[in-house]
Every structure is written in C-alpha cells, then in structure tokens.
Coordinates of C-alpha atoms and ligand atoms in Angstrom, one line a residue:
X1393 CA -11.4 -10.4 19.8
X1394 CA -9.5 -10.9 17.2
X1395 CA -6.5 -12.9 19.4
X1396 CA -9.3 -15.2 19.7
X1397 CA -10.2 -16.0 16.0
X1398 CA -5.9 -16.2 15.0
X1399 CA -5.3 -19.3 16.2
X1400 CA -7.9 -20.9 14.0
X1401 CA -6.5 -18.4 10.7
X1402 CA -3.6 -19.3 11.7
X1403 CA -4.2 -23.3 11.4
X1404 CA -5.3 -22.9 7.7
X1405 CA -3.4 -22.4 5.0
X1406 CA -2.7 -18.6 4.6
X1407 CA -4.2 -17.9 1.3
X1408 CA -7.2 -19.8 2.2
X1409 CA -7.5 -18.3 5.8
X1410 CA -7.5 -15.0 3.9
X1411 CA -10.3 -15.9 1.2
X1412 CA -12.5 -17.0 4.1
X1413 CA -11.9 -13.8 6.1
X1414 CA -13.0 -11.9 3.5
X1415 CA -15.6 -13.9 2.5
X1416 CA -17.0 -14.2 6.0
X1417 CA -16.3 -10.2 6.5
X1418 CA -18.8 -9.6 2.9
X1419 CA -21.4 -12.6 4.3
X1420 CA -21.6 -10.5 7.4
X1421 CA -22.5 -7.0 5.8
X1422 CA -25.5 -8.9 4.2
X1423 CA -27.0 -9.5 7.9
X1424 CA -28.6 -5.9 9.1
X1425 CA -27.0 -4.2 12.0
X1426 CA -23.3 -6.6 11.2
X1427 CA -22.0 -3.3 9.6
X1428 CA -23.1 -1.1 12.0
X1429 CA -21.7 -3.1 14.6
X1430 CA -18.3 -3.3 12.5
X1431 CA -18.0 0.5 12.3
X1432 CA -18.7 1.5 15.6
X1433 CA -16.0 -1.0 16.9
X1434 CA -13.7 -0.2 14.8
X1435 CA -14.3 3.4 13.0
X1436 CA -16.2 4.9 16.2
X1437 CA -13.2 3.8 18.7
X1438 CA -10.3 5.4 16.2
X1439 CA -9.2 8.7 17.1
X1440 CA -9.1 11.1 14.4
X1441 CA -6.1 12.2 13.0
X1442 CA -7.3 14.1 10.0
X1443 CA -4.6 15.3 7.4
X1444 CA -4.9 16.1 4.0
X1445 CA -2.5 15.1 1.3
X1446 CA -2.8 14.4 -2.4
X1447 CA -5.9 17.2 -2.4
X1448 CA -7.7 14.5 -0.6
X1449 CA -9.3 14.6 3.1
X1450 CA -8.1 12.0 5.2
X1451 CA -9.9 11.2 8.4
X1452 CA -6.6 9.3 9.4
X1453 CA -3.2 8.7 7.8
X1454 CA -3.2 4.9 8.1
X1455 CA -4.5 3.1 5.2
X1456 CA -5.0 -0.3 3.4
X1457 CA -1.8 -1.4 1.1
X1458 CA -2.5 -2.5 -1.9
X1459 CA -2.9 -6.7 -2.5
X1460 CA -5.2 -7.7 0.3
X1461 CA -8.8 -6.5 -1.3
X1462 CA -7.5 -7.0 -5.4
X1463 CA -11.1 -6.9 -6.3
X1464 CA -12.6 -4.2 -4.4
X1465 CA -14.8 -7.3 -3.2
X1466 CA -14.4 -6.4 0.6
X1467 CA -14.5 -2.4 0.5
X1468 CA -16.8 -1.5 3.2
X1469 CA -15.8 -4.5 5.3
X1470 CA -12.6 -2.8 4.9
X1471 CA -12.9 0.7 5.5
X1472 CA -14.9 0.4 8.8
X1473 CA -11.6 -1.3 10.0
X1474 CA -10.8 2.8 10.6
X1475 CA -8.1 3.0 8.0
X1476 CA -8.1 6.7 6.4
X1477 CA -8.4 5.1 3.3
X1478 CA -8.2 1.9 1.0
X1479 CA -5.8 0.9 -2.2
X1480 CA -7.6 -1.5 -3.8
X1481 CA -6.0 -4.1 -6.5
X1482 CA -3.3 -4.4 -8.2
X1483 CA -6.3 -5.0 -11.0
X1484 CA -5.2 -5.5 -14.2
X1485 CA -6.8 -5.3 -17.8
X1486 CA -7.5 -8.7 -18.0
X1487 CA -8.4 -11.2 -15.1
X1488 CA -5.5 -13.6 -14.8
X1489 CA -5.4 -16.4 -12.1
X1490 CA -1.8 -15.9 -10.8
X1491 CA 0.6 -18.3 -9.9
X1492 CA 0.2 -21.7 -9.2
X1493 CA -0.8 -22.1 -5.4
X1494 CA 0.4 -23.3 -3.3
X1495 CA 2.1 -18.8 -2.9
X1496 CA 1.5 -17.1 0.7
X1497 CA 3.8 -18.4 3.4
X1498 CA 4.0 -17.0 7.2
X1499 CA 7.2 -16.5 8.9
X1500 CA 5.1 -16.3 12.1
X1501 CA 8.5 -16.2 14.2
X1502 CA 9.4 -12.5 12.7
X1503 CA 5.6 -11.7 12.0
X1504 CA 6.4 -11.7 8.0
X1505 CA 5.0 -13.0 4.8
X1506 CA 6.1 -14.1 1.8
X1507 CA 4.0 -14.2 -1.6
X1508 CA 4.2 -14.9 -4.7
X1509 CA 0.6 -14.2 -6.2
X1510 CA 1.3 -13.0 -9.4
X1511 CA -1.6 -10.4 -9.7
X1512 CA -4.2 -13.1 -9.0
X1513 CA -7.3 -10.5 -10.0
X1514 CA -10.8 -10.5 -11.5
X1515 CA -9.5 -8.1 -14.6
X1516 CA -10.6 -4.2 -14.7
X1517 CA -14.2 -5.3 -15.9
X1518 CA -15.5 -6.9 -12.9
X1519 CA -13.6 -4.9 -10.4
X1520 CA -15.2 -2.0 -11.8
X1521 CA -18.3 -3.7 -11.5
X1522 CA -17.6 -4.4 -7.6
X1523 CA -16.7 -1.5 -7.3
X1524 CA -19.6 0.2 -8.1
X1525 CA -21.6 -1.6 -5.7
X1526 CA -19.4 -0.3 -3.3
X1527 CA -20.8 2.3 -1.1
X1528 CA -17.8 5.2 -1.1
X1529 CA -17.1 5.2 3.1
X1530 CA -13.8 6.8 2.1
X1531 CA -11.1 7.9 -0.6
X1532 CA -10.1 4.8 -2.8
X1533 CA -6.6 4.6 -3.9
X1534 CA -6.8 2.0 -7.2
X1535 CA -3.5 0.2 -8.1
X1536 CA -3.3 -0.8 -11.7
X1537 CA -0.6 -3.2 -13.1
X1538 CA 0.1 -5.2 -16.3
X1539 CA -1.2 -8.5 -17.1
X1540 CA 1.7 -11.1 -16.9
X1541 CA 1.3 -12.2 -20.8
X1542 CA 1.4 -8.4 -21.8
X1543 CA 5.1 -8.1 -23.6
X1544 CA 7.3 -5.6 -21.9
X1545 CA 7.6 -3.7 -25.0
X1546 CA 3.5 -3.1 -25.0
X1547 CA 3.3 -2.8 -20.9
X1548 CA 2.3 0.7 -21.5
X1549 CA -0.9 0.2 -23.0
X1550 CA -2.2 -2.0 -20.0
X1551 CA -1.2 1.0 -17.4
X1552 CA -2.8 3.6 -19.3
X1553 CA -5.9 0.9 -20.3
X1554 CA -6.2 0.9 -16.6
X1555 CA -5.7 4.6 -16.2
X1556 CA -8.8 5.6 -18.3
X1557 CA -10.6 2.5 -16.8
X1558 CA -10.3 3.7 -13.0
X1559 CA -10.1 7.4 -13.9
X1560 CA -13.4 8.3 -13.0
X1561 CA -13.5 6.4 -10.2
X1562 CA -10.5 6.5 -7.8
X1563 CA -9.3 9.5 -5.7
X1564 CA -5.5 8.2 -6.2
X1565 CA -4.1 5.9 -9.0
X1566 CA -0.7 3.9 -7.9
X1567 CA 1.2 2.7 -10.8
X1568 CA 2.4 -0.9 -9.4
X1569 CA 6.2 -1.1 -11.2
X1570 CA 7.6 -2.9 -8.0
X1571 CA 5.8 -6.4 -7.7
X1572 CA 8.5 -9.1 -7.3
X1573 CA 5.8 -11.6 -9.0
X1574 CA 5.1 -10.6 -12.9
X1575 CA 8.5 -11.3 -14.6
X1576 CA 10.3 -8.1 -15.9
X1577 CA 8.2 -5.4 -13.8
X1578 CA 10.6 -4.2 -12.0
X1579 CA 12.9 -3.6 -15.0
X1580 CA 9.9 -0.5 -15.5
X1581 CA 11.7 1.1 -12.9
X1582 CA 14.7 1.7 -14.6
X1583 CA 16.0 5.4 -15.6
X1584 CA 15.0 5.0 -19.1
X1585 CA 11.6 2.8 -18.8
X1586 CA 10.5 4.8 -16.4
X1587 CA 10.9 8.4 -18.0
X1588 CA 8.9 7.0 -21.1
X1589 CA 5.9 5.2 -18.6
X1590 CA 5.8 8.8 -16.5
X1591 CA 5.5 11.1 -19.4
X1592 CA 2.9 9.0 -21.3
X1593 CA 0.6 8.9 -17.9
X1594 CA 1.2 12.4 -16.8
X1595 CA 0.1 13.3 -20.3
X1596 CA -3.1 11.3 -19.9
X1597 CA -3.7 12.1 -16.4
X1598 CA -4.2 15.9 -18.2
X1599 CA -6.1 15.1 -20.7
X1600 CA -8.3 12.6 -18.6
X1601 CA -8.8 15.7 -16.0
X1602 CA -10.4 18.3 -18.8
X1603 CA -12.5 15.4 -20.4
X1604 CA -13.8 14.3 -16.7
X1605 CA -13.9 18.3 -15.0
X1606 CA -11.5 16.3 -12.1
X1607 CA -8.0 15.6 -11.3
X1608 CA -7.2 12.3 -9.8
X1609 CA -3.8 12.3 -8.6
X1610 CA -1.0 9.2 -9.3
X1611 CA 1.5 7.5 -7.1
X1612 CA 4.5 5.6 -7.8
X1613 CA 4.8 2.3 -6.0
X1614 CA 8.5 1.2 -5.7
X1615 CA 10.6 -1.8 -4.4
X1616 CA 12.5 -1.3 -1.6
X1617 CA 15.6 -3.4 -3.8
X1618 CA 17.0 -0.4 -5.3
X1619 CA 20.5 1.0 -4.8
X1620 CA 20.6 4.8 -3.7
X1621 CA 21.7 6.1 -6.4
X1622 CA 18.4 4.5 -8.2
X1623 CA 16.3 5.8 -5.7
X1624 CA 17.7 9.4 -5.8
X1625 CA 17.1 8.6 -9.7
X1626 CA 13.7 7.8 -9.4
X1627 CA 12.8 10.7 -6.8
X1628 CA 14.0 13.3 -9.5
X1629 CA 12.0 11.6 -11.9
X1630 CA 9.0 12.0 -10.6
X1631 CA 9.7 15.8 -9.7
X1632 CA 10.4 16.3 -13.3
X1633 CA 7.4 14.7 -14.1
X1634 CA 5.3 16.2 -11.6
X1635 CA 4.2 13.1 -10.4
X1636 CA 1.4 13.6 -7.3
X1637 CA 2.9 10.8 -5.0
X1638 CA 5.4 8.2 -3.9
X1639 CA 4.8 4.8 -2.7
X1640 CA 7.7 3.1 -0.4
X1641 CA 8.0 0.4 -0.7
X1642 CA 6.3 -3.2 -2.2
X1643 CA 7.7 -6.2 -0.6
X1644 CA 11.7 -7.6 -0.6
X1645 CA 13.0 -9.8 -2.7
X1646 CA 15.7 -9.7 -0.1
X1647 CA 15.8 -11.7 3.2
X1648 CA 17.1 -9.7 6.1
X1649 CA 18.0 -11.7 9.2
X1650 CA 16.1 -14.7 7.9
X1651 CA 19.2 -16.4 6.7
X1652 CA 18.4 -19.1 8.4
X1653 CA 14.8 -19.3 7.9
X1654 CA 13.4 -22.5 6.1
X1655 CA 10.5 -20.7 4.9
X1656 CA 12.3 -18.1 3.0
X1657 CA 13.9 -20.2 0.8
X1658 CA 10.7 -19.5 -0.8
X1659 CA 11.1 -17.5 -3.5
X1660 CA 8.7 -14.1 -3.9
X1661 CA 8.3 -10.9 -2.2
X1662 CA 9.1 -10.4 2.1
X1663 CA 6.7 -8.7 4.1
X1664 CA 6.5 -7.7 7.7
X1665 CA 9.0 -6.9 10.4
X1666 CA 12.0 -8.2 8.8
X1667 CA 10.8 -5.2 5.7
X1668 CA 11.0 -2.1 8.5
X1669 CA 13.9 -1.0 7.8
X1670 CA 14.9 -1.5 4.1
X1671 CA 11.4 0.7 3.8
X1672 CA 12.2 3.4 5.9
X1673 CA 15.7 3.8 4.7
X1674 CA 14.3 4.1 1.1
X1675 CA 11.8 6.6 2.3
X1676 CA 14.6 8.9 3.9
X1677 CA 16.6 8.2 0.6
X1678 CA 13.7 9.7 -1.2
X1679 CA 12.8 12.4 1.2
X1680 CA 16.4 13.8 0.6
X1681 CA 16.0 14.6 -2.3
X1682 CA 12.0 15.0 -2.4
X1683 CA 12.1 17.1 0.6
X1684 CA 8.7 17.6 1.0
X1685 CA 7.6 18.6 -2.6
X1686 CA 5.9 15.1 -3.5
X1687 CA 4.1 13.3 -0.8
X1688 CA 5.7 9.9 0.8
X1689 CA 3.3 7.0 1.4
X1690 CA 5.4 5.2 3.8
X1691 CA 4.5 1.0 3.7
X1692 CA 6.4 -2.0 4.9
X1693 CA 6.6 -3.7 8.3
X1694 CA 4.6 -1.2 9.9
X1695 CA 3.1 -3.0 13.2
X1696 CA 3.4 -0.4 15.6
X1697 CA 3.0 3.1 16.6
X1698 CA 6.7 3.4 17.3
X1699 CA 7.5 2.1 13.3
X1700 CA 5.1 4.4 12.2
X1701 CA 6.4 7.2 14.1
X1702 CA 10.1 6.4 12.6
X1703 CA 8.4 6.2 8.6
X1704 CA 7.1 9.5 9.5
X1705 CA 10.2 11.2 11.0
X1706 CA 11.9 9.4 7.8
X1707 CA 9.7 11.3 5.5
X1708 CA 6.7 9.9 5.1
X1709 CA 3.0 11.7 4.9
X1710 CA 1.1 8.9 5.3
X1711 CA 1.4 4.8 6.0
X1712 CA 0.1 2.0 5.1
X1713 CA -0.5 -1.8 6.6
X1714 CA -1.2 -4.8 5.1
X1715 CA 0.9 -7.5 7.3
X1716 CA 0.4 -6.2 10.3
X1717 CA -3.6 -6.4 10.0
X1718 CA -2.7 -10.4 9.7
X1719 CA -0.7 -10.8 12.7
X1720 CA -2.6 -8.0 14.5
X1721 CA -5.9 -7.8 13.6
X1722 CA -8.0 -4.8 13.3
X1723 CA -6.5 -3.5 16.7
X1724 CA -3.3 -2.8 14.9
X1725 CA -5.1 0.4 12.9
X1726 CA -6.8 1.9 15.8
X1727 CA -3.4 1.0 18.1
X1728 CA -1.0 3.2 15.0
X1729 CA -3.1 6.1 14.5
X1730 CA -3.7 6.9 18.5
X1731 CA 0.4 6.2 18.7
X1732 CA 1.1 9.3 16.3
X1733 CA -2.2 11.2 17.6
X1734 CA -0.6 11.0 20.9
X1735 CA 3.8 11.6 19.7
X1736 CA 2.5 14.3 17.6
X1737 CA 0.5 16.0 21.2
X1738 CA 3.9 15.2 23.0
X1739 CA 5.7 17.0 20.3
X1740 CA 3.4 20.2 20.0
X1741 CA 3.0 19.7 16.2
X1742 CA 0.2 20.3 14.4
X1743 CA 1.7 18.5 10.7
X1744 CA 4.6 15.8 10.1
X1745 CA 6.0 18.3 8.4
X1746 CA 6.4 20.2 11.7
X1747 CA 7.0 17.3 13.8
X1748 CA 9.9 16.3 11.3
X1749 CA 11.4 19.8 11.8
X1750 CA 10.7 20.0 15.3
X1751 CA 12.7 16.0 16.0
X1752 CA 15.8 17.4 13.2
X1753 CA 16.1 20.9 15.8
X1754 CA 16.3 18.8 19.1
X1755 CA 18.1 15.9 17.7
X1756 CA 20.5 18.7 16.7
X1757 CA 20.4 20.7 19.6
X1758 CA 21.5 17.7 21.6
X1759 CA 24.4 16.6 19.2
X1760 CA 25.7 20.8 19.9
Ligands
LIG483 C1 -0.2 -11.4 0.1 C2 0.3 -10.0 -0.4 C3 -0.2 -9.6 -1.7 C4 0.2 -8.3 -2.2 N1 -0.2 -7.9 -3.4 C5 0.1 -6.6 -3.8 C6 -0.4 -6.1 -5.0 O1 -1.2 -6.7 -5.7 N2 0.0 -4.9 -5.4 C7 0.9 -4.1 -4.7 O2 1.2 -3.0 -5.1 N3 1.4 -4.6 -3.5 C8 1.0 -5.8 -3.1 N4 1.5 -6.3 -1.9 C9 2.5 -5.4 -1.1 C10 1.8 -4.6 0.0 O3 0.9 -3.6 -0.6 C11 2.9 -3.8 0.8 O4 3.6 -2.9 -0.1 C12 3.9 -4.8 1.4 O5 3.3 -5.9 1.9 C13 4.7 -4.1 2.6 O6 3.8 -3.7 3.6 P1 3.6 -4.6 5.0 O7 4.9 -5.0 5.5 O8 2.7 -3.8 5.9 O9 2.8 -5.8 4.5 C14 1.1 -7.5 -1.4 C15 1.5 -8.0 -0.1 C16 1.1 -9.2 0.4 C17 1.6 -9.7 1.7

C-alpha cells in the first residue's frame, strides 16, 4: 500500500510530506474502526519476537528512533506500525522552533536523509500534555535534550529539568548528547563533560526512583563521529556510572560515498544506507569493551533484515528505524523483525546473546 502513497510523499517537500503523514495518521484515529484497522494490518501481521531488556517487556526488538514523533503527537498511530516500542522527542524544556526551513533533504539514490532540525519541539509542557492523552500501546522511550539558547555551562539543568519532567512517565530516558544540530552538543560527549552529566543524572535517577517507588532506566545516545579510542572512552564511562543503556548512533556529520552527491553539500546530520556501517562499527567498538554488561540499542541505516541481523551480531540488543520507515513504509518493521525471527530459528538460538556466541564459534571453527 504504502509503494502506492510514496510517489505522492515523495513529490512534496520532505518536511512537509512528513507533517502531513502524521497529521493524516492522528485525523485517521479520530474516525472509529481507522485504528483498529491500523493495528491489525500492521501489529496483528508482525511476528512476535518478544525479548526483554532494560527490565522492560518487549513484544519485538524493533523500535521507533528518536526525531520522527518529537511531540508524542502520533503515539498510537505509531506504535500500531508493530514496533516493540517508541522513543519519542528529542523534547526539550522549552518549545523552540528549530532552524530555519527550508532542513530535511532526501538522497533518494542511496535511500538517506539529511537534517538539520535543530530540536524543532513543542517544549516539555505540552508534550507532557500529549502525552497523557496517549493511550500507553507500549513502553515509551523519552529523549530529552537542551534547548539551543541554554549556555553550555548551564546544559545540565535542562537534562535533569527534563529528567524529573518525564520521570514518571517514560519506561526509558535517552540522554540526546549526539545531535549534529544544537551547536556545542556534542562537545557533552567528551571525557570530562560527560563524567560530570552521568554522575549528576545517575544521582537523580536514584533519588527520583525512591520518591516515585519505580526505576526508569537511562540510555546514552551517541554520534557515530567518534574516534575509537573515544568510544572505548565512553563505553567505560557508562560502566562506571552504571548507566542502563547505550544508544548507537545519531546521524553523520560525515558523508560516506556521497562525495559526489549534490545534496550533501548540505550541511547537518546523514541518515540511511550510507550510515550502516559507521553504526555498526561503533556498536562492535562498544560491545568490546561493554561485552554484554550494558545493553546496545543498535540505530542507523537499518532497512533490512540482513542490516539488522549484522547490528545484532555487532552487539546490539535491540534496533531501531527511523529512515527506513520513509523509504519503506510500515512494511519495513514487520519485514526486520520476521528477518531475525526467522536467522535466530536457522541459528537455534533462543537470545542474541546466544546467537552472537553461536556466529563467533562457527566463524571460528571455519577460520581452524
Ligand atoms: C529528520 C530526522 C530528525 C531526527 N531527530 C532526532 C532527534 O530529535 N533526536 C535524536 O536523538 N535523534 C534524531 N534523529 C536521529 C535518529 O533517531 C537516528 O538516530 C538516525 O536517523 C539514524 O537512524 P536511521 O538511519 O534509521 O534513520 C533524527 C533523524 C532524522 C532523519
């Protein structure tokens, strides 16, 4: 179906084409029996894959990546897709408009994007408000970042503003230090920056659990731009600071074999195919040195079963699409998780964990 509508997305300008799909997708829910028809399309023809990670119950491994819902204006829309579950935002304290437009190009070629929103986002207010009109269809990750006029020096009272603020509400918190688009984010990932933003949040997150009886865990989003030695930084980190989760990886500020690509002269963040493999190679960096004790949620240039298969084998615990649901459509979710249903059969194993060990023994066995 949805090869039918793409032509006509794809005629529009992206950004716009996007805002209508979602505003079409919420119209929809308002007309009785639209939803219903929605999830049993969708939901009702994904296989389950359930796995658990974080504490939480996934029904599926595949979910939402942060950026396309910001608002948590689409949620139900959304989940009946079949992801496993959403992340919703980046949200910020205060609503800010983002950059000027025109900031979402396609590189339809190589099946990428570029962007340079800027955290384009209602503020924590109102998204908490949507939100709670929300009916919960399943676990909501909640991505919090800093406004863009916040001063570097005071960025860590808008992630723990928007720690408290979507607290009691998220079943995971990613802490967005990787966007491409707010000038000097990314400088938060840094040895030093970093140490001081983990400690002050893990120390919240505690005090946050007692006052609300629950723990919500928190996941680090990172850029795939980092040099190894940064990465293996970061991943020791976050096991010092018990950290619950990884994210790998936001988009590229890089332009792998797009050289010659008029488009991405555009300056902002790559995503899509030509972000495959700078992703996974940051998500075996991290598993090196993770191996296994904080979870991987493996994102970037996933379109496949096959690239989701390698993220997995890489390290990862669980994935996450956001390009691919452009240039795909819904098919794409449904299309991954029977993919890894069906590797993981072939393989006998009952955990990626196991299929990880099981792929490292024959790979071996066949290099003896
Ligand atoms: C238009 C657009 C907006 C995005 N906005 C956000 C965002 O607000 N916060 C965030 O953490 N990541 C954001 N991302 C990054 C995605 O969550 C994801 O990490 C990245 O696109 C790589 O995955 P993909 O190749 O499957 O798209 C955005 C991506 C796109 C394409």
């Amino acid at each position: 179906m949805y090869r039918l509508f793409r032509p006509l997305l794809f005629s529009l300008d992206p950004e716009l084409s996007h805002d209508l799909t979602l505003g079409l997708l919420r119209c929809a829910y308002r007309v009785p029996g639209l939803g219903a028809l929605n999830h049993s399309l969708h939901t009702h023809r994904t296989p389950s894959l359930p796995v658990e990670v974080m504490g939480l119950q996934l029904r599926n491994p595949v979910g939402l990546a942060a950026g396309l819902d910001k608002n948590a204006g689409c949620v139900a829309p959304l989940a009946d897709l079949g992801f496993g579950f959403l992340e919703l935002g980046t949200v910020t304290p205060r609503a800010q408009s983002g950059n000027p437009k025109k900031r979402m190009y396609r590189i339809e070629t190589d099946e990428a994007l570029i962007n340079r929103m800027g955290f384009n986002n209602v503020g924590l207010e109102s998204f908490l408000v949507n939100l709670s009109r929300a009916p919960r269809v399943c676990p909501l990750g909640i991505n919090i970042g800093k406004n863009r006029d916040t001063p570097a020096e005071r960025a860590l009272d808008d992630y723990l503003l928007g720690l408290r603020s979507v607290y009691p509400v998220a079943d995971y918190i990613a802490v967005n230090v990787s966007s491409p688009n707010t000038p000097g984010l990314r400088a938060l990932q840094e040895q030093e920056t970093l140490a001081a933003l983990l400690a002050t949040l893990k120390s919240e997150q505690d005090v946050l659990a007692r006052t609300h009886g629950r723990y919500v865990p928190i996941a680090l989003k990172i850029a795939p731009d980092l040099a190894d030695a940064d990465i293996g930084a970061i991943a020791r980190l976050l096991l010092a600071h018990r950290i619950d989760a990884v994210i790998a990886t936001n988009t590229t500020i890089a332009r792998p074999g797009l050289e010659n690509d008029v488009t991405a002269r555009q300056s902002g963040g790559l995503s899509g195919k030509p972000l495959r493999a700078l992703a996974t190679h940051v998500i075996r960096q991290l598993y090196r040195e993770l191996a296994g004790r904080i979870p991987i949620i493996g994102v970037g240039g996933i379109g496949s079963a096959e690239d989701a298969w390698e993220k997995i084998l890489a390290g990862a615990d669980l994935l996450q699409i956001y390009t691919a649901l452009i240039y795909r459509g819904p098919a794409a979710v449904r299309e991954i998780v029977a993919g890894v249903a069906s590797a993981m059969r072939s393989l006998g194993a009952t955990s990626f964990a196991e299929a990880r060990t099981i792929h490292a023994e024959s790979t071996r066995k066949r290099v003896t």
